[in-house]
Coordinates of C-alpha atoms in Angstrom, one line a residue:
M20 CA 90.5 105.6 37.9
K21 CA 89.3 107.4 34.8
K22 CA 90.9 104.7 32.7
L23 CA 88.9 102.1 34.5
F24 CA 85.7 104.0 34.0
Y25 CA 86.2 104.4 30.3
F26 CA 87.1 100.8 30.0
L27 CA 83.9 99.7 31.7
C28 CA 81.9 102.0 29.5
Y29 CA 83.6 100.5 26.4
I30 CA 82.7 97.0 27.6
G31 CA 79.2 98.0 28.2
L32 CA 78.8 99.4 24.7
L33 CA 80.1 96.2 23.2
C34 CA 77.6 94.2 25.2
L35 CA 74.6 96.5 24.4
P36 CA 73.8 95.2 20.9
Q37 CA 73.9 91.7 22.2
S38 CA 71.4 92.5 25.0
C39 CA 69.0 94.3 22.5
K40 CA 68.8 91.4 20.1
H41 CA 65.3 89.7 19.9
P42 CA 64.9 86.1 18.9
D43 CA 63.4 85.5 15.5
V44 CA 59.6 85.2 15.7
V45 CA 58.3 82.3 13.6
A46 CA 54.9 83.0 12.1
Y47 CA 52.7 79.9 11.5
G48 CA 49.7 79.2 9.3
G49 CA 46.9 76.7 9.2
L50 CA 44.9 74.4 6.8
C51 CA 41.3 73.3 7.2
G52 CA 38.4 71.9 5.2
I53 CA 35.5 69.5 5.0
V54 CA 35.6 66.0 3.4
A55 CA 32.3 65.3 1.6
D56 CA 30.7 62.8 -0.8
K57 CA 31.1 64.0 -4.3
A58 CA 27.6 62.9 -5.4
T59 CA 25.5 63.9 -2.3
D60 CA 27.7 66.6 -0.8
E61 CA 27.1 64.9 2.6
P62 CA 30.1 65.1 5.1
I63 CA 32.1 61.9 5.4
A64 CA 33.0 60.8 8.9
K65 CA 36.1 58.8 9.8
A66 CA 38.0 59.8 6.7
S67 CA 41.8 59.7 7.1
V68 CA 43.4 63.1 6.1
E69 CA 47.2 63.0 5.9
L70 CA 49.2 66.1 5.5
L71 CA 52.4 65.7 3.4
P72 CA 55.3 66.0 3.9
A73 CA 54.5 66.7 7.6
G74 CA 53.2 63.1 8.0
V75 CA 50.5 64.2 10.4
T76 CA 47.1 62.5 10.1
I77 CA 43.6 63.6 11.3
I78 CA 40.4 61.5 11.3
T79 CA 37.3 63.5 10.5
G80 CA 34.4 63.6 12.8
S81 CA 30.7 63.3 12.0
D82 CA 30.8 66.8 10.4
G83 CA 33.6 65.8 8.0
Q84 CA 35.9 68.6 9.2
F85 CA 39.6 68.6 9.6
E86 CA 42.1 71.3 10.7
F87 CA 45.9 71.5 10.9
T88 CA 47.4 74.3 12.9
Q89 CA 50.9 75.6 13.7
L90 CA 52.1 74.9 10.2
E91 CA 55.3 76.3 8.7
P92 CA 54.6 78.4 5.7
K93 CA 55.4 76.2 2.7
N94 CA 53.8 73.9 0.2
Y95 CA 51.8 70.9 1.3
T96 CA 49.5 68.2 -0.2
L97 CA 46.6 66.2 1.3
L98 CA 46.1 62.4 1.0
V99 CA 42.6 61.5 1.9
T100 CA 41.4 57.9 2.2
K101 CA 38.1 56.3 3.3
A102 CA 36.9 52.7 2.8
G103 CA 34.4 52.5 -0.1
Y104 CA 35.8 55.7 -1.8
S105 CA 38.6 56.4 -4.3
D106 CA 41.8 57.7 -2.7
Y107 CA 42.3 61.5 -3.1
T108 CA 45.5 63.4 -3.5
S109 CA 45.2 67.2 -3.6
N110 CA 47.1 69.6 -5.8
T111 CA 49.9 71.6 -4.0
I112 CA 48.5 73.8 -1.2
T113 CA 50.5 76.8 -0.2
V114 CA 50.3 77.7 3.5
V115 CA 51.2 81.3 4.4
A116 CA 51.9 82.9 7.7
D117 CA 49.1 84.1 9.9
L118 CA 46.4 82.7 7.7
T119 CA 44.3 79.5 7.6
V120 CA 43.9 78.1 4.1
K121 CA 40.6 76.4 3.4
A122 CA 40.8 73.2 1.2
D123 CA 37.6 71.2 1.0
V124 CA 37.8 67.6 -0.4
Q125 CA 35.2 65.6 -2.3
L126 CA 35.6 61.9 -2.5
E127 CA 34.1 59.7 -5.2
R128 CA 32.4 56.5 -4.0
L129 CA 33.6 53.3 -5.5
P130 CA 31.1 51.0 -7.3
P131 CA 29.2 48.8 -4.8
S132 CA 31.2 45.7 -3.7
L133 CA 28.1 43.6 -2.9
R134 CA 26.9 41.2 -5.6
V135 CA 24.3 38.5 -5.7
V136 CA 25.5 35.7 -7.9
N137 CA 24.8 32.1 -8.9
D138 CA 27.4 29.3 -8.6
K139 CA 29.1 30.5 -11.8
K140 CA 29.6 34.0 -10.3
E141 CA 27.0 35.4 -12.7
D142 CA 24.9 38.2 -11.4
I143 CA 21.3 37.3 -10.7
D144 CA 18.3 39.4 -9.6
S145 CA 15.5 36.8 -9.2
L146 CA 14.6 33.4 -7.9
N147 CA 11.7 31.5 -9.5
F148 CA 10.2 28.6 -7.6
G149 CA 7.6 27.7 -10.2
G150 CA 4.6 25.6 -9.3
T151 CA 6.1 22.2 -8.5
K152 CA 5.0 21.1 -5.0
A153 CA 8.4 19.5 -4.1
D154 CA 10.3 22.6 -5.2
I155 CA 10.8 24.5 -2.0
A156 CA 14.5 25.5 -1.9
R157 CA 16.7 27.7 -4.0
S158 CA 20.4 28.5 -3.5
F159 CA 22.2 31.8 -4.3
N160 CA 25.4 33.5 -3.2
I161 CA 26.5 36.8 -1.8
F162 CA 29.9 37.9 -3.2
N163 CA 32.2 40.7 -2.0
D164 CA 33.8 42.1 -5.2
G165 CA 35.6 44.9 -3.3
E166 CA 38.9 45.5 -1.7
N167 CA 37.6 45.7 1.9
A168 CA 35.5 43.5 4.2
L169 CA 31.8 44.3 4.4
E170 CA 28.9 43.6 6.8
W171 CA 25.6 42.4 5.2
E172 CA 22.0 41.7 6.2
I173 CA 18.9 40.2 4.5
T174 CA 15.4 41.3 5.4
Y175 CA 12.0 40.2 4.0
T176 CA 8.3 40.4 4.8
A177 CA 6.5 37.6 3.0
E178 CA 5.0 34.9 5.3
W179 CA 5.6 32.2 2.7
I180 CA 9.4 32.6 3.0
K181 CA 10.1 29.9 5.6
S182 CA 13.8 30.5 6.2
I183 CA 17.1 31.7 4.9
S184 CA 20.1 29.7 5.9
K185 CA 21.9 32.8 7.1
S186 CA 20.4 36.3 7.4
S187 CA 23.5 38.4 8.3
G188 CA 27.2 38.3 8.5
S189 CA 30.5 39.6 7.3
L190 CA 32.5 38.9 4.1
K191 CA 36.2 39.4 3.5
E192 CA 37.3 40.9 0.2
G193 CA 36.8 38.4 -2.6
A194 CA 34.8 36.0 -0.4
T195 CA 31.5 34.3 -1.2
Q196 CA 28.7 33.3 1.2
A197 CA 26.5 30.5 0.0
L198 CA 22.8 30.8 1.0
V199 CA 19.7 28.6 0.8
L200 CA 16.2 30.1 0.7
T201 CA 13.3 27.8 1.7
I202 CA 9.6 28.6 1.1
D203 CA 6.4 27.2 2.7
R204 CA 4.0 26.4 -0.2
S205 CA 1.1 25.9 2.2
K206 CA 1.1 29.7 2.7
L207 CA 1.1 30.7 -1.0
R208 CA -1.9 32.4 -2.5
P209 CA -3.4 30.9 -5.6
S210 CA -1.6 31.9 -8.8
E211 CA 1.6 33.9 -8.7
N212 CA 3.2 35.1 -5.5
L213 CA 6.0 37.7 -5.6
T214 CA 8.2 39.2 -2.9
T215 CA 11.5 41.0 -2.6
L216 CA 14.6 40.2 -0.5
H217 CA 16.4 43.3 0.6
I218 CA 20.1 42.6 0.9
T219 CA 22.0 45.6 2.4
S220 CA 25.6 46.1 3.4
D221 CA 28.0 48.9 4.3
N222 CA 29.2 48.9 0.7
G223 CA 26.2 48.6 -1.6
S224 CA 22.7 46.9 -1.6
K225 CA 20.8 44.6 -3.8
Q226 CA 17.3 43.3 -4.3
L227 CA 16.4 39.8 -5.1
I228 CA 12.9 39.1 -6.5
V229 CA 11.4 35.8 -5.4
T230 CA 8.4 34.3 -7.3
A231 CA 6.4 31.1 -6.7
L232 CA 3.1 29.7 -8.1
G233 CA 0.4 28.6 -5.6
E234 CA -2.2 26.0 -6.3
S235 CA -5.3 27.3 -8.1

């Protein structure tokens, strides 16, 4: 009977270290920041923030903020993209356990894609109708010189501008929109008349000065 008792105690001692083992506790870290315009410091919404090599992507909200949680402590990089801005790749960011590392990002805006050009693709900034009675129409073009599609719109206030063949639309990258501006000479003041067309888009804006001579 004693032998059985000692044997059971021996077995119990062998099992004791096994039962006292705790699973390894993995400590995680985090990474957060704000994506902002380099020139204005304004937060950028809808920027894509990809964490590498994890391959996880977050889209920023109106406050430009992003946050990655439950990250293994190791080295990461950020790839940040947004239409109209240069792509950004961060230096190596080291995430450590039980801490959230802050890594703000500033994106540099690309040169405006919207251009106003003549039929030779030369930039223009004015249309001159002169004083000839029959001269009531001028053509010009809107050209998208960027790598992304853009939405555009033209506004004006002068009563003597009769019409523009198209006042808003979208342009694919590399595309051109031909336009015709027509004036009403009966509404011109004597001598020189001057007004400005405001051409705006989601990737740049331009102004086109329009002049015409009325009858003295």
